[in-house]
mmCIF file of C-alpha atoms and ligand atoms in Angstrom:
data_model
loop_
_atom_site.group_PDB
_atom_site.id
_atom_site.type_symbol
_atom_site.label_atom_id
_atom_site.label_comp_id
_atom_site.label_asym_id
_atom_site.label_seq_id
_atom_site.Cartn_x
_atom_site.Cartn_y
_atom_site.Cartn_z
ATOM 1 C CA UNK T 192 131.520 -134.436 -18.154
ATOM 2 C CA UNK T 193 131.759 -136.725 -15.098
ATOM 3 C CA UNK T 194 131.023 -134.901 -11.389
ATOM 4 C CA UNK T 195 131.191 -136.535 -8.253
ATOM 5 C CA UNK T 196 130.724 -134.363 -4.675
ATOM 6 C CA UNK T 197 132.549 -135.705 -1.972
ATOM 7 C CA UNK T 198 132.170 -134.810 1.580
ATOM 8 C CA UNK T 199 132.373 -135.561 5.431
ATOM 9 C CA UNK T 200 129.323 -134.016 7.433
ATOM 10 C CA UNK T 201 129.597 -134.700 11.170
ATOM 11 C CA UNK T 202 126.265 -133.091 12.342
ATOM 12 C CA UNK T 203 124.575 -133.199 9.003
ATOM 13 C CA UNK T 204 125.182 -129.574 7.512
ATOM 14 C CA UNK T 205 127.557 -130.593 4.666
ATOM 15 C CA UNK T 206 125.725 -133.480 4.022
ATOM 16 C CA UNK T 207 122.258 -131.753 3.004
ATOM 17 C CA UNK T 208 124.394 -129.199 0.949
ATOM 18 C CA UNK T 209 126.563 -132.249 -0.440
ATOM 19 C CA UNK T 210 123.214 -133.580 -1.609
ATOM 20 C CA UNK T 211 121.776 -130.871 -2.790
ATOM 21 C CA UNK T 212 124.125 -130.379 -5.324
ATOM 22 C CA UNK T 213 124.314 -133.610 -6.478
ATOM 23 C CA UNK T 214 120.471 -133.879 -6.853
ATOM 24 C CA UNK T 215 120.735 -130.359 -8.830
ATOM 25 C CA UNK T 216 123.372 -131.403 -11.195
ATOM 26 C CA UNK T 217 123.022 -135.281 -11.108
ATOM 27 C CA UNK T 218 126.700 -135.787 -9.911
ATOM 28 C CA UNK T 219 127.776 -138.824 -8.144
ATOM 29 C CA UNK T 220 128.208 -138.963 -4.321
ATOM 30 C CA UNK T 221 130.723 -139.792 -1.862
ATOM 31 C CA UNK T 222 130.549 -139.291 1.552
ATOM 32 C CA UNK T 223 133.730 -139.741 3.872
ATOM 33 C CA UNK T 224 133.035 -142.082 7.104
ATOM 34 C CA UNK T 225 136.058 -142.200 9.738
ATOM 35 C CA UNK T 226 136.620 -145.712 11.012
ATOM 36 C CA UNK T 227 136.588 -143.873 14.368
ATOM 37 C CA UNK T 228 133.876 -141.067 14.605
ATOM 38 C CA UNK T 229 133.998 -138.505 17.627
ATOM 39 C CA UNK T 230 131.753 -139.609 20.747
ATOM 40 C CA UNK T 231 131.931 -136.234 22.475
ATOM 41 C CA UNK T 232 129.194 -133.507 22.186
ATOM 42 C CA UNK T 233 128.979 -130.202 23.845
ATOM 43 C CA UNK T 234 132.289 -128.898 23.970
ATOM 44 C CA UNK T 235 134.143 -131.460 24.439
ATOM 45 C CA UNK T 236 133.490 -132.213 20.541
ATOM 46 C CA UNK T 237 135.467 -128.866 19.770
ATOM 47 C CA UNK T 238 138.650 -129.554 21.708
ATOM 48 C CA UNK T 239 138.794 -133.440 20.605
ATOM 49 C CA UNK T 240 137.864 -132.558 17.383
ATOM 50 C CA UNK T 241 140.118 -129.319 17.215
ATOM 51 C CA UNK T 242 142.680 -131.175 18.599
ATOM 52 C CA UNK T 243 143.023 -133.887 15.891
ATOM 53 C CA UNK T 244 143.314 -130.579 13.408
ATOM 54 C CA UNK T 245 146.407 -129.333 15.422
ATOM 55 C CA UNK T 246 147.693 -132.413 15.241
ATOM 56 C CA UNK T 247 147.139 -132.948 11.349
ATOM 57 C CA UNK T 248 145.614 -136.489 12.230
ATOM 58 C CA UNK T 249 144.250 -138.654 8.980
ATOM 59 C CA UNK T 250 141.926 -140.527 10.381
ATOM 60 C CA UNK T 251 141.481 -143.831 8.466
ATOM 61 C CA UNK T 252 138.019 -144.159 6.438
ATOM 62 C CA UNK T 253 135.797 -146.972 5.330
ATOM 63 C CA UNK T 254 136.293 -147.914 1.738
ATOM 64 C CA UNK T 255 135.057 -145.721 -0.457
ATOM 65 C CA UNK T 256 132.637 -146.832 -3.002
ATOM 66 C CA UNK T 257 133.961 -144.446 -6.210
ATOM 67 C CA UNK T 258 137.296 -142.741 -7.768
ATOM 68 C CA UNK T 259 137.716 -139.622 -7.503
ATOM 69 C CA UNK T 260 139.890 -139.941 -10.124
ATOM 70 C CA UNK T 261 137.700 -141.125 -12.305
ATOM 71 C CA UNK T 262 135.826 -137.977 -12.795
ATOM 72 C CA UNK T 263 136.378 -134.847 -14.685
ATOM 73 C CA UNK T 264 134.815 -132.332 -11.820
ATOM 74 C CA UNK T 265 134.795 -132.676 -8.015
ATOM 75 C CA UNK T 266 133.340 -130.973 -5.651
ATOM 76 C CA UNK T 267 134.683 -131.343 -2.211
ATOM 77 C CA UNK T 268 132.875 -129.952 0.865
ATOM 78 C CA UNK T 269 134.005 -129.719 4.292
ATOM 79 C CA UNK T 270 132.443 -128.818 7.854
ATOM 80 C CA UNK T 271 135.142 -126.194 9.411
ATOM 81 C CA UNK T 272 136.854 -127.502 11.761
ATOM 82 C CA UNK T 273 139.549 -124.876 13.861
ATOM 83 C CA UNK T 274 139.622 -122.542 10.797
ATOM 84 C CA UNK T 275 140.183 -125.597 8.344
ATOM 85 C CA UNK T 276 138.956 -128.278 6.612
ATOM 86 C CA UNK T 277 137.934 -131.346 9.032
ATOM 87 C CA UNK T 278 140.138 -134.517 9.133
ATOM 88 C CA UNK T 279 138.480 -136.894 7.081
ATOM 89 C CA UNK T 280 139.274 -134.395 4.099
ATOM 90 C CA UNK T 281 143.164 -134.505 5.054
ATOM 91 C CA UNK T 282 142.945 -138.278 4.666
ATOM 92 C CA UNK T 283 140.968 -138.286 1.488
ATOM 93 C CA UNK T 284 143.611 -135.904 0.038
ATOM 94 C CA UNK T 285 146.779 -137.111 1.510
ATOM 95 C CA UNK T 286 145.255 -140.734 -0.102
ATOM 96 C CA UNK T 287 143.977 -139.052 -3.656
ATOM 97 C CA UNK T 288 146.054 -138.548 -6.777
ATOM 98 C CA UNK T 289 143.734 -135.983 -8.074
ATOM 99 C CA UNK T 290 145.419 -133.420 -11.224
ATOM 100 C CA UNK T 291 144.157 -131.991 -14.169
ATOM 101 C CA UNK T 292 140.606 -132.040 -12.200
ATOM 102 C CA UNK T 293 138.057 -128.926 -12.081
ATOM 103 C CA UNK T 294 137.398 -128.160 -8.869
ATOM 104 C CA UNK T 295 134.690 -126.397 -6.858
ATOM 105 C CA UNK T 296 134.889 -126.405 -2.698
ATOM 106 C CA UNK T 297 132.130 -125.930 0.009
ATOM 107 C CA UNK T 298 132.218 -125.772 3.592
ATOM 108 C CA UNK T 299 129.737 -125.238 6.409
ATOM 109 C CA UNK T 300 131.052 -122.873 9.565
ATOM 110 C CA UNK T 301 129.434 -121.142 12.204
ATOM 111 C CA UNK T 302 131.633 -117.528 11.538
ATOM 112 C CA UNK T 303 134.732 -118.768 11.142
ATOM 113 C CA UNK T 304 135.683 -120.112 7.650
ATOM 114 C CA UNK T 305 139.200 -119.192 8.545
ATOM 115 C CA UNK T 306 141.918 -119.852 5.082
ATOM 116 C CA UNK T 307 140.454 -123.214 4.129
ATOM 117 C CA UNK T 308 139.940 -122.919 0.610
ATOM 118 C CA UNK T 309 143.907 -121.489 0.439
ATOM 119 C CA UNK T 310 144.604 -124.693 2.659
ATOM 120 C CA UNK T 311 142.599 -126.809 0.128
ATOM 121 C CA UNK T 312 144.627 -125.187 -2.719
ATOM 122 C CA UNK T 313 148.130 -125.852 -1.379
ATOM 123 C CA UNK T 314 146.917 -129.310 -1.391
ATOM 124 C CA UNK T 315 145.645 -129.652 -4.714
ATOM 125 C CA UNK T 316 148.676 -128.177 -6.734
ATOM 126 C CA UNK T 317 147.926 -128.836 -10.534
ATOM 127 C CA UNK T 318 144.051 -128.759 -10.568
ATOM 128 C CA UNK T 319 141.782 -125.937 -12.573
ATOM 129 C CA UNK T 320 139.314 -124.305 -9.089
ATOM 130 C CA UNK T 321 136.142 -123.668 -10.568
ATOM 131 C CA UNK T 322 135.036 -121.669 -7.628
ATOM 132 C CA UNK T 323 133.972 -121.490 -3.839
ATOM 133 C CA UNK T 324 131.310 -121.019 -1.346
ATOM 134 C CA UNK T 325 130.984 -121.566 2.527
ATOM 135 C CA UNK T 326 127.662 -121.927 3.874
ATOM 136 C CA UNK T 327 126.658 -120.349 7.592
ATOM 137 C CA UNK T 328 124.574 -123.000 10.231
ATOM 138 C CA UNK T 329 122.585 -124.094 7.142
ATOM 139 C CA UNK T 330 120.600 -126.525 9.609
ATOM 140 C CA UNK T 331 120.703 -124.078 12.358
ATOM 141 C CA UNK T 332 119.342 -120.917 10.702
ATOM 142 C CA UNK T 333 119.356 -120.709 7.065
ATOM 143 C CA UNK T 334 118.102 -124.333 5.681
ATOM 144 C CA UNK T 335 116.053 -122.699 2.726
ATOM 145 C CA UNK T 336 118.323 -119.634 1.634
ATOM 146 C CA UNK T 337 121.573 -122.288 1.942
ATOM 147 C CA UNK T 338 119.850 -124.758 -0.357
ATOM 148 C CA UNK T 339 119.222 -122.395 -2.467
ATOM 149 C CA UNK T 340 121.892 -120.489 -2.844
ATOM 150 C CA UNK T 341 123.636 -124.688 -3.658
ATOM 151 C CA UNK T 342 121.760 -125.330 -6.033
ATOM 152 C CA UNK T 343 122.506 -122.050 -8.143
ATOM 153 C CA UNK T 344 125.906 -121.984 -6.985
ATOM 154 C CA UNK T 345 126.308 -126.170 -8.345
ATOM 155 C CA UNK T 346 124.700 -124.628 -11.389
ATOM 156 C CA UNK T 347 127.078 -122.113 -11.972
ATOM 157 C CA UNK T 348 130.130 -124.209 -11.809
ATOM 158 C CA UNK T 349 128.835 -126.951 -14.113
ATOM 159 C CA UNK T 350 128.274 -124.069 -16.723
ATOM 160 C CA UNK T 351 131.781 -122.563 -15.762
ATOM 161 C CA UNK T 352 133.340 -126.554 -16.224
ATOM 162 C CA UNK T 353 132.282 -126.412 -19.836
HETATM 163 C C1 FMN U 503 135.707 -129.881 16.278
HETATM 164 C C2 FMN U 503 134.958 -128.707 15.709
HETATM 165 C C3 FMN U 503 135.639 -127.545 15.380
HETATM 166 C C4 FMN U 503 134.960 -126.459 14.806
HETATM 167 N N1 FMN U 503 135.664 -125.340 14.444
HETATM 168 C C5 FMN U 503 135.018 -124.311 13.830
HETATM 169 C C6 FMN U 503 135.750 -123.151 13.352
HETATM 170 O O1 FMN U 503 136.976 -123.055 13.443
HETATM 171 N N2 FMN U 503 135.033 -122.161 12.764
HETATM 172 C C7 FMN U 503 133.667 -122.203 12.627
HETATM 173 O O2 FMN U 503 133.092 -121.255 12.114
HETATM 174 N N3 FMN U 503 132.964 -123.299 13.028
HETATM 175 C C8 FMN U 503 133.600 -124.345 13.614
HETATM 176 N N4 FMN U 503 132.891 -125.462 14.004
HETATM 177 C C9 FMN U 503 131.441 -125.530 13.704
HETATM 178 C C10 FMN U 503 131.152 -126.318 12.409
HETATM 179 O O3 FMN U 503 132.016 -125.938 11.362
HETATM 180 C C11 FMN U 503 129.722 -126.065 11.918
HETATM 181 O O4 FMN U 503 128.825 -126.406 12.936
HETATM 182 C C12 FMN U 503 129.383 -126.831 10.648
HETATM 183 O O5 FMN U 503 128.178 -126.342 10.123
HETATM 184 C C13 FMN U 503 129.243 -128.311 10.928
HETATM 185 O O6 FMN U 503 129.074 -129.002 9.720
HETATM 186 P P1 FMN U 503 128.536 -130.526 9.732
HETATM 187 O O7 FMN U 503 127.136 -130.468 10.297
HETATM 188 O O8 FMN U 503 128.534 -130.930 8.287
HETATM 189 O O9 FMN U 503 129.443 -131.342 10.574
HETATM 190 C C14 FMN U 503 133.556 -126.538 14.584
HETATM 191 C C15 FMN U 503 132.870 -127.719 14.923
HETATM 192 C C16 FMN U 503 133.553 -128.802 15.489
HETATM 193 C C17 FMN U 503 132.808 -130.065 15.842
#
């Protein structure tokens, strides 16, 4: 069985638990890069940012370098942006044809994972979900216990995708 994780990371917490499960289970890798990345920190980073959720902007990506299609499970993980998956995501699924695919989602939040994974459902009608997990501040406060607890969880779905 093929995997592949795919993810968008804008500070870096998706990305080490994109990569930790694809170093655990030897999946491919695809991380999603907006053409146009956000220039604002502090809070001015939440209201830009949260503002292109409200407005259910797809922002357009660099080529990616794999199919998604190609492969028989995907992991998809997602920083949570206003109670939802981030942008980037909405393009990559709104530009995917992805059915008949096992399916395991991750996120990174800081309290608030909000009804993403029903969100990421709705989207992805006609696909087997192999399971979830969201993942608190892993760079902030719980880098070893987050890894960790990825590299069981990636575990666990490859064994639940056979
Ligand atoms: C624009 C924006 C909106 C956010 N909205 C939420 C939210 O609704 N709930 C929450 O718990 N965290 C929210 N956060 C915090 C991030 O989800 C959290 O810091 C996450 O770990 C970042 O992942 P990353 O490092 O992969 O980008 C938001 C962050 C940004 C930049």
């Amino acid at each position: 069985m093929k995997a592949i994780v795919v993810y968008y990371s804008f500070e870096g917490n998706t990305k080490l638990i994109a990569q930790t499960i694809s170093n655990t289970i030897d999946a491919d890798i695809e991380e999603l890069k907006p053409k146009k990345e956000i220039e604002s920190k502090g809070f001015m980073k939440y209201l830009w940012g949260g503002s292109q959720v409200m407005m259910k902007k797809s922002p357009e990506l660099f080529p990616l370098n794999k199919n998604a299609e190609d492969y028989d499970i995907i992991f998809i993980g997602t920083p949570i942006w206003a109670w939802t998956y981030a942008p980037p995501i909405r393009t990559f699924l709104e530009n995917s044809n992805i059915s008949n695919k096992k399916i395991a989602l991750f996120s990174c939040h800081e309290g608030q994972n909000g009804k993403t994974f029903s969100h990421f459902k709705d989207k992805l009608k006609n696909n087997i979900f192999l399971g979830e997990i969201d993942f608190f501040a892993p760079l902030k406060s719980n880098k070893e216990i987050s890894v960790t607890q990825a590299k069981d969880w990636a575990k666990e779905m490859l064994t639940k995708a056979k």
